[in-house]
Coordinates of N, CA, C and O in Angstrom, one line a residue:
X847 N -29.9 -0.6 -27.6 CA -29.0 -1.6 -28.2 C -29.5 -3.0 -28.0 O -29.5 -3.8 -28.9
X848 N -29.8 -3.3 -26.7 CA -30.3 -4.7 -26.4 C -31.6 -5.0 -27.2 O -31.7 -6.1 -27.8
X849 N -32.5 -4.1 -27.2 CA -33.7 -4.3 -27.9 C -33.5 -4.4 -29.4 O -34.1 -5.3 -30.1
X850 N -32.6 -3.7 -30.0 CA -32.2 -3.8 -31.4 C -31.7 -5.1 -31.7 O -32.1 -5.7 -32.8
X851 N -30.8 -5.7 -30.9 CA -30.2 -7.0 -31.2 C -31.3 -8.1 -31.1 O -31.4 -9.0 -31.9
X852 N -32.2 -7.9 -30.1 CA -33.3 -8.9 -29.9 C -34.2 -8.9 -31.1 O -34.6 -9.9 -31.6
X853 N -34.5 -7.7 -31.6 CA -35.4 -7.6 -32.8 C -34.7 -8.2 -34.0 O -35.4 -8.9 -34.8
X854 N -33.4 -8.0 -34.2 CA -32.7 -8.5 -35.3 C -32.7 -10.0 -35.3 O -32.9 -10.7 -36.3
X855 N -32.4 -10.6 -34.2 CA -32.3 -12.1 -34.0 C -33.7 -12.7 -34.2 O -33.8 -13.7 -34.9
X856 N -34.7 -12.1 -33.6 CA -36.0 -12.6 -33.8 C -36.5 -12.5 -35.3 O -37.0 -13.5 -35.8
X857 N -36.2 -11.4 -35.9 CA -36.5 -11.3 -37.3 C -35.8 -12.3 -38.2 O -36.4 -12.9 -39.1
X858 N -34.5 -12.5 -37.9 CA -33.7 -13.5 -38.6 C -34.4 -14.9 -38.4 O -34.5 -15.7 -39.4
X859 N -34.8 -15.3 -37.2 CA -35.4 -16.6 -37.0 C -36.8 -16.7 -37.7 O -37.1 -17.8 -38.2
X860 N -37.5 -15.6 -37.8 CA -38.8 -15.6 -38.5 C -38.5 -15.8 -40.0 O -39.2 -16.6 -40.7
X861 N -37.5 -15.0 -40.6 CA -37.2 -15.1 -42.0 C -36.8 -16.5 -42.4 O -37.0 -17.0 -43.5
X862 N -36.1 -17.2 -41.5 CA -35.6 -18.6 -41.7 C -36.6 -19.6 -41.3 O -36.3 -20.8 -41.2
X863 N -37.8 -19.1 -40.9 CA -38.9 -20.0 -40.5 C -38.6 -20.9 -39.4 O -39.2 -22.0 -39.2
X864 N -37.8 -20.4 -38.5 CA -37.4 -21.2 -37.3 C -38.5 -21.0 -36.2 O -38.7 -21.8 -35.3
X865 N -39.1 -19.8 -36.3 CA -40.2 -19.5 -35.3 C -41.4 -18.9 -36.1 O -41.2 -18.4 -37.2
X866 N -42.5 -18.9 -35.5 CA -43.7 -18.4 -36.1 C -43.8 -16.8 -35.9 O -43.4 -16.4 -34.8
X867 N -44.2 -16.1 -36.9 CA -44.2 -14.6 -36.7 C -45.1 -14.1 -35.6 O -45.0 -13.0 -35.1
X868 N -46.1 -14.9 -35.3 CA -47.1 -14.6 -34.2 C -46.4 -14.5 -32.9 O -46.9 -13.9 -31.9
X869 N -45.3 -15.2 -32.8 CA -44.5 -15.2 -31.5 C -43.4 -14.2 -31.4 O -42.5 -14.3 -30.5
X870 N -43.4 -13.2 -32.3 CA -42.4 -12.2 -32.4 C -42.2 -11.5 -31.0 O -41.0 -11.4 -30.6
X871 N -43.2 -11.0 -30.4 CA -43.1 -10.3 -29.1 C -42.5 -11.2 -28.0 O -41.7 -10.7 -27.2
X872 N -42.9 -12.4 -28.0 CA -42.4 -13.3 -26.9 C -40.9 -13.6 -27.1 O -40.1 -13.5 -26.1
X873 N -40.5 -13.8 -28.3 CA -39.1 -14.1 -28.6 C -38.2 -12.8 -28.4 O -37.1 -12.9 -27.8
X874 N -38.8 -11.7 -28.8 CA -38.0 -10.4 -28.7 C -37.8 -10.2 -27.2 O -36.7 -9.9 -26.8
X875 N -38.8 -10.3 -26.4 CA -38.7 -10.1 -24.9 C -37.7 -11.1 -24.3 O -36.9 -10.7 -23.5
X876 N -37.8 -12.4 -24.7 CA -36.9 -13.4 -24.2 C -35.5 -13.1 -24.5 O -34.6 -13.2 -23.7
X877 N -35.2 -12.7 -25.8 CA -33.8 -12.3 -26.1 C -33.3 -11.1 -25.4 O -32.2 -11.0 -25.0
X878 N -34.2 -10.1 -25.2 CA -33.9 -8.9 -24.4 C -33.4 -9.3 -23.0 O -32.4 -8.8 -22.5
X879 N -34.2 -10.1 -22.4 CA -33.9 -10.6 -21.0 C -32.6 -11.4 -21.0 O -31.7 -11.2 -20.1
X880 N -32.4 -12.2 -22.0 CA -31.2 -13.0 -22.1 C -30.0 -12.1 -22.2 O -29.0 -12.3 -21.5
X881 N -30.0 -11.2 -23.2 CA -28.9 -10.3 -23.4 C -28.6 -9.4 -22.2 O -27.4 -9.2 -21.8
X882 N -29.6 -8.9 -21.6 CA -29.4 -8.0 -20.4 C -28.8 -8.9 -19.3 O -27.9 -8.4 -18.5
X883 N -29.2 -10.1 -19.1 CA -28.7 -11.0 -18.1 C -27.2 -11.3 -18.3 O -26.4 -11.2 -17.4
X884 N -26.9 -11.6 -19.6 CA -25.5 -11.9 -19.9 C -24.6 -10.6 -19.7 O -23.5 -10.8 -19.1
X885 N -25.1 -9.5 -20.1 CA -24.3 -8.2 -19.8 C -24.2 -8.0 -18.3 O -23.0 -7.7 -17.9
X886 N -25.2 -8.1 -17.6 CA -25.2 -7.9 -16.2 C -24.2 -8.9 -15.5 O -23.3 -8.4 -14.7
X887 N -24.3 -10.1 -15.8 CA -23.4 -11.1 -15.2 C -21.9 -10.9 -15.6 O -21.0 -11.0 -14.8
X888 N -21.7 -10.5 -16.9 CA -20.3 -10.2 -17.3 C -19.7 -9.0 -16.6 O -18.6 -9.1 -16.1
X889 N -20.5 -8.0 -16.4 CA -20.1 -6.8 -15.7 C -19.8 -7.1 -14.2 O -18.7 -6.7 -13.7
X890 N -20.7 -7.8 -13.6 CA -20.5 -8.1 -12.2 C -19.3 -9.1 -11.9 O -18.5 -8.9 -11.1
X891 N -19.3 -10.1 -12.7 CA -18.1 -11.1 -12.6 C -16.8 -10.4 -12.9 O -15.8 -10.5 -12.3
X892 N -16.8 -9.5 -14.0 CA -15.6 -8.8 -14.3 C -15.2 -7.8 -13.2 O -14.0 -7.7 -12.9
X893 N -16.2 -7.2 -12.6 CA -15.9 -6.3 -11.4 C -15.3 -7.1 -10.3 O -14.3 -6.7 -9.7
X894 N -15.9 -8.3 -10.1 CA -15.3 -9.2 -9.0 C -13.9 -9.6 -9.3 O -13.1 -9.6 -8.4
X895 N -13.6 -9.8 -10.5 CA -12.2 -10.2 -10.9 C -11.3 -9.0 -10.7 O -10.2 -9.2 -10.1
X896 N -11.7 -7.8 -11.1 CA -10.9 -6.6 -11.0 C -10.6 -6.3 -9.5 O -9.4 -6.0 -9.2
X897 N -11.5 -6.5 -8.7 CA -11.3 -6.3 -7.2 C -10.8 -7.5 -6.5 O -10.8 -7.5 -5.3
X898 N -10.4 -8.5 -7.2 CA -9.9 -9.8 -6.6 C -10.9 -10.4 -5.7 O -10.6 -10.8 -4.6
X899 N -12.2 -10.4 -6.1 CA -13.3 -10.9 -5.3 C -14.1 -11.9 -6.1 O -15.3 -11.9 -6.0
X900 N -13.4 -12.7 -6.9 CA -14.2 -13.6 -7.8 C -15.1 -14.6 -7.1 O -16.3 -14.7 -7.4
X901 N -14.5 -15.3 -6.1 CA -15.4 -16.2 -5.3 C -16.4 -15.5 -4.5 O -17.6 -16.0 -4.4
X902 N -16.1 -14.3 -4.0 CA -17.1 -13.5 -3.3 C -18.3 -13.2 -4.2 O -19.4 -13.2 -3.8
X903 N -17.9 -12.9 -5.4 CA -18.9 -12.5 -6.4 C -19.9 -13.7 -6.7 O -21.1 -13.5 -6.8
X904 N -19.3 -14.9 -6.8 CA -20.1 -16.0 -7.1 C -21.0 -16.3 -5.9 O -22.2 -16.7 -6.1
X905 N -20.5 -16.1 -4.7 CA -21.3 -16.3 -3.5 C -22.5 -15.3 -3.5 O -23.6 -15.6 -3.3
X906 N -22.2 -14.0 -3.8 CA -23.2 -13.0 -3.8 C -24.3 -13.3 -4.9 O -25.5 -13.3 -4.6
X907 N -23.9 -13.7 -6.1 CA -24.8 -14.0 -7.1 C -25.6 -15.2 -6.8 O -26.8 -15.3 -7.0
X908 N -25.0 -16.2 -6.2 CA -25.6 -17.5 -5.8 C -26.7 -17.3 -4.7 O -27.6 -18.0 -4.6
X909 N -26.5 -16.3 -3.9 CA -27.4 -15.9 -2.8 C -28.5 -15.0 -3.3 O -29.7 -15.1 -3.0
X910 N -28.1 -14.0 -4.0 CA -29.0 -12.9 -4.4 C -30.0 -13.3 -5.5 O -31.2 -13.1 -5.4
X911 N -29.5 -13.9 -6.6 CA -30.3 -14.1 -7.8 C -31.5 -15.1 -7.6 O -32.6 -14.8 -7.9
X912 N -31.2 -16.2 -6.9 CA -32.4 -17.2 -6.8 C -33.5 -16.6 -5.9 O -34.7 -16.7 -6.2
X913 N -33.1 -15.9 -4.8 CA -34.1 -15.4 -3.9 C -34.8 -14.2 -4.6 O -36.1 -14.1 -4.6
X914 N -34.1 -13.4 -5.2 CA -34.7 -12.2 -5.9 C -35.6 -12.6 -7.0 O -36.6 -11.9 -7.2
X915 N -35.3 -13.6 -7.7 CA -36.2 -14.1 -8.8 C -37.6 -14.4 -8.3 O -38.6 -14.1 -8.9
X916 N -37.7 -15.0 -7.0 CA -39.0 -15.3 -6.5 C -39.6 -14.3 -5.6 O -40.8 -14.2 -5.4
X917 N -38.7 -13.5 -5.0 CA -39.2 -12.4 -4.0 C -39.8 -11.2 -4.8 O -40.7 -10.5 -4.3
X918 N -39.2 -11.0 -6.0 CA -39.7 -9.8 -6.7 C -39.1 -8.5 -6.1 O -38.0 -8.5 -5.6
X919 N -39.8 -7.4 -6.3 CA -39.3 -6.1 -5.8 C -39.0 -5.2 -6.9 O -39.5 -5.3 -8.0
X920 N -38.3 -4.1 -6.6 CA -38.0 -3.0 -7.5 C -37.4 -3.5 -8.8 O -36.5 -4.3 -8.8
X921 N -37.9 -3.0 -9.9 CA -37.3 -3.2 -11.2 C -37.1 -1.8 -11.9 O -38.0 -1.0 -11.9
X922 N -36.0 -1.7 -12.5 CA -35.6 -0.4 -13.2 C -36.5 -0.3 -14.4 O -37.1 -1.3 -14.9
X923 N -36.7 0.9 -14.9 CA -37.5 1.2 -16.1 C -37.0 0.7 -17.4 O -37.8 0.5 -18.4
X924 N -35.7 0.5 -17.5 CA -35.1 0.0 -18.7 C -33.8 -0.8 -18.4 O -33.4 -0.9 -17.3
X925 N -33.3 -1.5 -19.4 CA -32.2 -2.4 -19.2 C -30.9 -1.6 -18.8 O -30.2 -2.1 -18.0
X926 N -30.7 -0.5 -19.4 CA -29.5 0.3 -19.0 C -29.6 0.7 -17.5 O -28.5 0.5 -16.8
X927 N -30.7 1.1 -17.0 CA -30.8 1.4 -15.6 C -30.7 0.2 -14.7 O -30.1 0.2 -13.6
X928 N -31.2 -0.9 -15.2 CA -31.1 -2.2 -14.5 C -29.7 -2.6 -14.3 O -29.2 -2.9 -13.2
X929 N -28.9 -2.5 -15.4 CA -27.5 -2.9 -15.4 C -26.7 -1.9 -14.5 O -25.9 -2.4 -13.6
X930 N -27.0 -0.7 -14.6 CA -26.3 0.4 -13.7 C -26.7 0.2 -12.3 O -25.8 0.2 -11.4
X931 N -28.0 -0.1 -12.0 CA -28.4 -0.3 -10.6 C -27.7 -1.5 -10.0 O -27.2 -1.5 -8.8
X932 N -27.6 -2.6 -10.7 CA -27.0 -3.8 -10.2 C -25.5 -3.7 -10.0 O -24.9 -4.1 -9.0
X933 N -24.9 -2.9 -10.9 CA -23.5 -2.6 -10.8 C -23.2 -1.8 -9.5 O -22.3 -2.1 -8.8
X934 N -24.0 -0.8 -9.3 CA -23.9 0.0 -8.1 C -24.1 -0.8 -6.8 O -23.4 -0.6 -5.8
X935 N -25.1 -1.6 -6.9 CA -25.4 -2.5 -5.7 C -24.2 -3.4 -5.4 O -23.7 -3.5 -4.3
X936 N -23.6 -3.9 -6.5 CA -22.4 -4.8 -6.2 C -21.2 -4.0 -5.8 O -20.5 -4.5 -4.9
X937 N -21.0 -2.9 -6.3 CA -19.8 -2.0 -5.8 C -20.0 -1.7 -4.4 O -19.1 -1.8 -3.6
X938 N -21.3 -1.3 -4.0 CA -21.5 -1.0 -2.6 C -21.4 -2.2 -1.7 O -20.9 -2.2 -0.6
X939 N -21.7 -3.4 -2.3 CA -21.5 -4.7 -1.5 C -20.1 -4.9 -1.2 O -19.7 -5.2 -0.1
X940 N -19.2 -4.7 -2.2 CA -17.8 -4.8 -2.0 C -17.3 -3.9 -0.9 O -16.6 -4.3 0.0
X941 N -17.7 -2.6 -1.0 CA -17.3 -1.6 0.0 C -17.8 -2.0 1.4 O -17.1 -1.9 2.4
X942 N -19.1 -2.3 1.5 CA -19.7 -2.6 2.8 C -19.1 -3.9 3.4 O -18.8 -3.9 4.6
X943 N -18.8 -4.9 2.6 CA -18.2 -6.1 3.1 C -16.8 -5.8 3.6 O -16.4 -6.3 4.7
X944 N -16.1 -5.0 2.9 CA -14.7 -4.6 3.4 C -14.8 -3.8 4.7 O -14.0 -4.0 5.6
X945 N -15.8 -3.0 4.9 CA -16.0 -2.2 6.1 C -16.4 -3.1 7.3 O -16.1 -2.9 8.4
X946 N -17.2 -4.2 7.0 CA -17.7 -5.1 8.0 C -16.8 -6.3 8.3 O -17.1 -7.1 9.1
X947 N -15.7 -6.3 7.5 CA -14.7 -7.4 7.7 C -13.9 -7.3 8.9 O -12.7 -7.2 8.9
X948 N -14.6 -7.4 10.0 CA -14.0 -7.4 11.3 C -14.8 -8.4 12.2 O -16.0 -8.3 12.4
X949 N -14.1 -9.4 12.7 CA -14.7 -10.5 13.4 C -15.5 -10.1 14.5 O -16.5 -10.7 14.9
X950 N -15.2 -8.9 15.1 CA -16.0 -8.5 16.3 C -17.4 -8.1 16.0 O -18.3 -7.9 16.9
X951 N -17.8 -8.0 14.7 CA -19.1 -7.7 14.3 C -20.1 -8.9 14.1 O -21.2 -8.7 13.6
X952 N -19.7 -10.0 14.6 CA -20.4 -11.3 14.3 C -21.9 -11.1 14.8 O -22.8 -11.5 14.0
X953 N -22.1 -10.7 16.0 CA -23.5 -10.6 16.5 C -24.3 -9.6 15.7 O -25.5 -9.8 15.4
X954 N -23.7 -8.5 15.3 CA -24.4 -7.5 14.5 C -24.7 -8.0 13.1 O -25.8 -7.8 12.6
X955 N -23.8 -8.7 12.5 CA -24.0 -9.3 11.2 C -25.2 -10.3 11.3 O -26.1 -10.3 10.4
X956 N -25.2 -11.2 12.3 CA -26.3 -12.1 12.5 C -27.6 -11.4 12.7 O -28.7 -11.7 12.1
X957 N -27.6 -10.3 13.5 CA -28.8 -9.5 13.7 C -29.3 -8.9 12.4 O -30.5 -9.0 12.1
X958 N -28.4 -8.4 11.6 CA -28.8 -7.8 10.3 C -29.4 -8.9 9.4 O -30.4 -8.6 8.7
X959 N -28.8 -10.0 9.4 CA -29.3 -11.1 8.5 C -30.7 -11.6 9.0 O -31.6 -11.8 8.1
X960 N -30.9 -11.7 10.3 CA -32.2 -12.1 10.8 C -33.3 -11.0 10.5 O -34.4 -11.3 10.0
X961 N -32.9 -9.8 10.7 CA -33.9 -8.7 10.5 C -34.3 -8.6 9.0 O -35.5 -8.5 8.7
X962 N -33.3 -8.7 8.1 CA -33.6 -8.7 6.7 C -34.4 -10.0 6.3 O -35.4 -9.9 5.4
X963 N -34.1 -11.1 6.9 CA -34.9 -12.3 6.6 C -36.4 -12.2 7.0 O -37.3 -12.6 6.2
X964 N -36.6 -11.6 8.2 CA -37.9 -11.4 8.7 C -38.7 -10.5 7.7 O -39.9 -10.8 7.3
X965 N -38.1 -9.4 7.3 CA -38.7 -8.5 6.4 C -39.0 -9.2 5.0 O -40.1 -9.0 4.5
X966 N -38.1 -10.0 4.5 CA -38.3 -10.7 3.3 C -39.5 -11.7 3.5 O -40.4 -11.8 2.6
X967 N -39.6 -12.3 4.6 CA -40.7 -13.3 4.9 C -42.0 -12.5 4.8 O -43.0 -13.0 4.3
X968 N -42.0 -11.3 5.4 CA -43.3 -10.6 5.5 C -43.7 -10.0 4.1 O -44.8 -10.0 3.7
X969 N -42.7 -9.4 3.4 CA -43.0 -8.6 2.2 C -43.1 -9.5 0.9 O -43.9 -9.1 0.0
X970 N -42.3 -10.5 0.8 CA -42.3 -11.3 -0.5 C -43.4 -12.2 -0.6 O -43.9 -12.8 0.4
X971 N -43.8 -12.4 -1.9 CA -43.4 -11.8 -3.1 C -44.1 -10.5 -3.4 O -45.3 -10.4 -3.1
X972 N -43.4 -9.7 -4.1 CA -44.0 -8.4 -4.6 C -44.0 -8.5 -6.1 O -42.9 -8.7 -6.7
X973 N -45.1 -8.5 -6.7 CA -45.2 -8.6 -8.1 C -44.9 -7.3 -8.9 O -45.1 -6.3 -8.3
X974 N -44.5 -7.5 -10.1 CA -44.3 -6.3 -11.0 C -45.5 -6.0 -11.7 O -46.3 -6.9 -12.1
X975 N -45.8 -4.7 -11.9 CA -47.0 -4.3 -12.5 C -47.2 -4.9 -13.9 O -48.3 -5.1 -14.4
X976 N -46.1 -5.2 -14.6 CA -46.2 -5.8 -15.9 C -46.3 -7.3 -15.9 O -46.5 -7.9 -17.0
X977 N -46.2 -7.9 -14.7 CA -46.2 -9.3 -14.6 C -47.0 -9.7 -13.3 O -46.4 -10.2 -12.4
X978 N -48.3 -9.5 -13.4 CA -49.1 -9.9 -12.2 C -49.0 -11.4 -11.9 O -48.9 -12.2 -12.8
X979 N -49.1 -11.7 -10.6 CA -49.1 -13.2 -10.2 C -50.5 -13.6 -9.9 O -51.2 -12.9 -9.2
X980 N -50.8 -14.9 -10.2 CA -52.0 -15.5 -9.7 C -51.9 -15.8 -8.2 O -50.8 -15.8 -7.7
X981 N -53.0 -16.1 -7.6 CA -52.9 -16.5 -6.2 C -52.0 -17.7 -6.0 O -51.3 -17.8 -5.0
X982 N -52.1 -18.7 -6.9 CA -51.3 -19.9 -6.8 C -49.8 -19.6 -6.9 O -49.0 -20.1 -6.2
X983 N -49.5 -18.7 -7.9 CA -48.1 -18.2 -8.0 C -47.6 -17.5 -6.8 O -46.5 -17.7 -6.4
X984 N -48.4 -16.6 -6.3 CA -48.0 -15.9 -5.0 C -47.7 -16.9 -3.9 O -46.7 -16.7 -3.2
X985 N -48.6 -17.8 -3.7 CA -48.3 -18.8 -2.7 C -47.1 -19.6 -2.9 O -46.2 -19.8 -2.0
X986 N -46.9 -20.1 -4.2 CA -45.7 -20.8 -4.5 C -44.4 -20.0 -4.4 O -43.4 -20.4 -3.8
X987 N -44.4 -18.7 -4.9 CA -43.3 -17.9 -4.8 C -42.9 -17.5 -3.3 O -41.8 -17.4 -2.9
X988 N -44.0 -17.3 -2.5 CA -43.8 -17.0 -1.1 C -43.1 -18.2 -0.4 O -42.1 -18.1 0.3
X989 N -43.5 -19.4 -0.7 CA -42.9 -20.6 -0.1 C -41.5 -20.8 -0.6 O -40.6 -21.0 0.3
X990 N -41.2 -20.6 -1.9 CA -39.9 -20.8 -2.4 C -38.9 -19.7 -1.8 O -37.8 -20.0 -1.3
X991 N -39.4 -18.5 -1.7 CA -38.6 -17.4 -1.1 C -38.3 -17.7 0.3 O -37.2 -17.5 0.8
X992 N -39.3 -18.1 1.1 CA -39.1 -18.4 2.5 C -38.1 -19.6 2.7 O -37.2 -19.5 3.6
X993 N -38.2 -20.6 1.8 CA -37.3 -21.8 1.9 C -35.8 -21.3 1.6 O -34.9 -21.6 2.4
X994 N -35.7 -20.6 0.5 CA -34.3 -20.1 0.1 C -33.7 -19.1 1.2 O -32.6 -19.2 1.5
X995 N -34.6 -18.2 1.7 CA -34.1 -17.3 2.7 C -33.7 -18.0 4.0 O -32.7 -17.7 4.6
X996 N -34.5 -19.0 4.4 CA -34.2 -19.8 5.6 C -32.9 -20.5 5.4 O -32.0 -20.6 6.3
X997 N -32.7 -21.2 4.3 CA -31.5 -21.9 4.0 C -30.3 -21.0 4.0 O -29.2 -21.3 4.6
X998 N -30.4 -19.8 3.4 CA -29.3 -18.8 3.4 C -29.0 -18.3 4.9 O -27.9 -18.3 5.3
X999 N -30.1 -18.0 5.6 CA -29.9 -17.6 7.0 C -29.2 -18.6 7.8 O -28.3 -18.3 8.6
X1000 N -29.6 -19.9 7.7 CA -29.0 -21.0 8.5 C -27.5 -21.1 8.1 O -26.6 -21.3 8.9
X1001 N -27.2 -21.0 6.8 CA -25.9 -21.1 6.3 C -25.0 -19.9 6.9 O -23.9 -20.1 7.3
X1002 N -25.6 -18.7 6.9 CA -24.9 -17.5 7.5 C -24.6 -17.8 8.9 O -23.5 -17.5 9.4
X1003 N -25.6 -18.2 9.7 CA -25.4 -18.4 11.2 C -24.3 -19.4 11.5 O -23.6 -19.2 12.4
X1004 N -24.3 -20.5 10.7 CA -23.3 -21.5 10.9 C -21.9 -21.1 10.4 O -20.9 -21.2 11.1
X1005 N -21.9 -20.5 9.2 CA -20.6 -20.2 8.6 C -19.9 -19.0 9.1 O -18.7 -18.9 9.0
X1006 N -20.6 -18.1 9.8 CA -20.0 -16.9 10.3 C -19.0 -17.2 11.4 O -18.1 -16.4 11.7
X1007 N -19.1 -18.3 12.0 CA -18.2 -18.7 13.1 C -16.9 -19.3 12.6 O -16.0 -19.6 13.4
X1008 N -16.8 -19.5 11.3 CA -15.6 -20.1 10.7 C -14.8 -19.0 10.1 O -15.2 -18.3 9.2
X1009 N -13.6 -18.7 10.6 CA -12.8 -17.6 10.2 C -12.6 -17.5 8.7 O -12.7 -16.4 8.1
X1010 N -12.4 -18.7 8.1 CA -12.1 -18.7 6.6 C -13.3 -18.4 5.8 O -13.2 -17.9 4.7
X1011 N -14.5 -18.6 6.4 CA -15.8 -18.4 5.6 C -16.4 -17.0 5.9 O -17.3 -16.6 5.3
X1012 N -15.9 -16.3 6.9 CA -16.5 -15.1 7.4 C -16.7 -14.1 6.3 O -17.7 -13.5 6.1
X1013 N -15.6 -13.9 5.5 CA -15.6 -12.9 4.4 C -16.7 -13.2 3.4 O -17.5 -12.3 3.0
X1014 N -16.9 -14.5 3.1 CA -17.9 -14.9 2.1 C -19.3 -14.8 2.7 O -20.2 -14.5 2.0
X1015 N -19.4 -15.0 4.0 CA -20.7 -14.9 4.7 C -21.2 -13.5 4.6 O -22.4 -13.3 4.4
X1016 N -20.3 -12.5 4.6 CA -20.8 -11.1 4.5 C -21.5 -10.9 3.2 O -22.5 -10.1 3.1
X1017 N -21.1 -11.5 2.1 CA -21.7 -11.4 0.8 C -23.1 -12.0 0.8 O -24.0 -11.5 0.2
X1018 N -23.3 -13.1 1.6 CA -24.6 -13.6 1.7 C -25.6 -12.7 2.5 O -26.7 -12.5 2.2
X1019 N -25.0 -12.2 3.6 CA -25.8 -11.2 4.4 C -26.2 -10.0 3.6 O -27.3 -9.5 3.6
X1020 N -25.2 -9.5 2.8 CA -25.5 -8.3 2.0 C -26.5 -8.6 0.9 O -27.3 -7.8 0.4
X1021 N -26.5 -9.9 0.4 CA -27.5 -10.3 -0.6 C -28.9 -10.2 0.0 O -29.8 -9.6 -0.6
X1022 N -29.1 -10.7 1.2 CA -30.3 -10.5 1.9 C -30.7 -9.0 2.1 O -31.9 -8.7 1.9
X1023 N -29.7 -8.2 2.5 CA -30.0 -6.8 2.7 C -30.5 -6.2 1.4 O -31.5 -5.4 1.4
X1024 N -29.8 -6.4 0.3 CA -30.2 -5.8 -1.0 C -31.6 -6.3 -1.5 O -32.4 -5.5 -2.1
X1025 N -31.9 -7.6 -1.3 CA -33.2 -8.1 -1.6 C -34.3 -7.3 -0.8 O -35.3 -6.9 -1.4
X1026 N -34.0 -7.2 0.5 CA -34.9 -6.4 1.3 C -35.1 -5.0 0.8 O -36.2 -4.5 0.8
X1027 N -34.0 -4.4 0.5 CA -34.1 -3.0 0.0 C -34.9 -2.9 -1.3 O -35.7 -2.0 -1.5
X1028 N -34.8 -3.9 -2.2 CA -35.5 -3.9 -3.4 C -37.0 -4.1 -3.2 O -37.9 -3.5 -3.8
X1029 N -37.4 -4.9 -2.2 CA -38.8 -5.0 -1.8 C -39.3 -3.7 -1.2 O -40.4 -3.3 -1.6
X1030 N -38.6 -3.1 -0.3 CA -39.0 -1.9 0.3 C -39.1 -0.8 -0.7 O -40.1 0.0 -0.7
X1031 N -38.2 -0.7 -1.6 CA -38.3 0.4 -2.7 C -39.5 0.2 -3.5 O -40.1 1.2 -3.9
X1032 N -40.0 -1.0 -3.8 CA -41.2 -1.2 -4.5 C -42.4 -0.6 -3.7 O -43.3 0.0 -4.3
X1033 N -42.4 -0.9 -2.4 CA -43.5 -0.4 -1.6 C -43.5 1.2 -1.6 O -44.6 1.8 -1.7
X1034 N -42.3 1.8 -1.5 CA -42.2 3.2 -1.5 C -42.6 3.8 -2.8 O -43.3 4.8 -2.9
X1035 N -42.2 3.1 -3.9 CA -42.6 3.6 -5.3 C -44.1 3.6 -5.6 O -44.5 4.4 -6.3
X1036 N -44.8 2.6 -4.9 CA -46.2 2.5 -5.1 C -46.8 3.7 -4.5 O -47.8 4.3 -4.7

């Protein structure tokens, strides 16, 4: 479905001479990624609203997406699986956050965040077989991943001590956890 819409829009743009026909593949791929991202975000934000976790959802997406973009890791074989995987990850995040929503777990939560951060530092970036990275890109992505991960870890360590922020902090910790899982899955899949 996503591919079909991407093809139709790209063909429409070519017919109207808005783009060059030689760029068909580039535009089709770009539209596929755009549509899949919109569907993904709509489903995740909708799920957050249904579970009365809208702000938690924004925190999770704000922590997960930027780091994941540069860290790389596991990618599903098609858009449908990608959307399903991310939906399952987010549902598990809601359940896990609710289970860990006990102030007495602060030390454990910080330990989990540090452990996942160290793993991300070591493993990232992991390139996708369809999108190999140059040495310069690897260096750049590693630096960006480490900066973003460090900023998130510092935010977690500081905010976990504030009762009103504790719940949101869990979503940041779980974002680090899932990024780490995606990196490890890629290594296992190889």
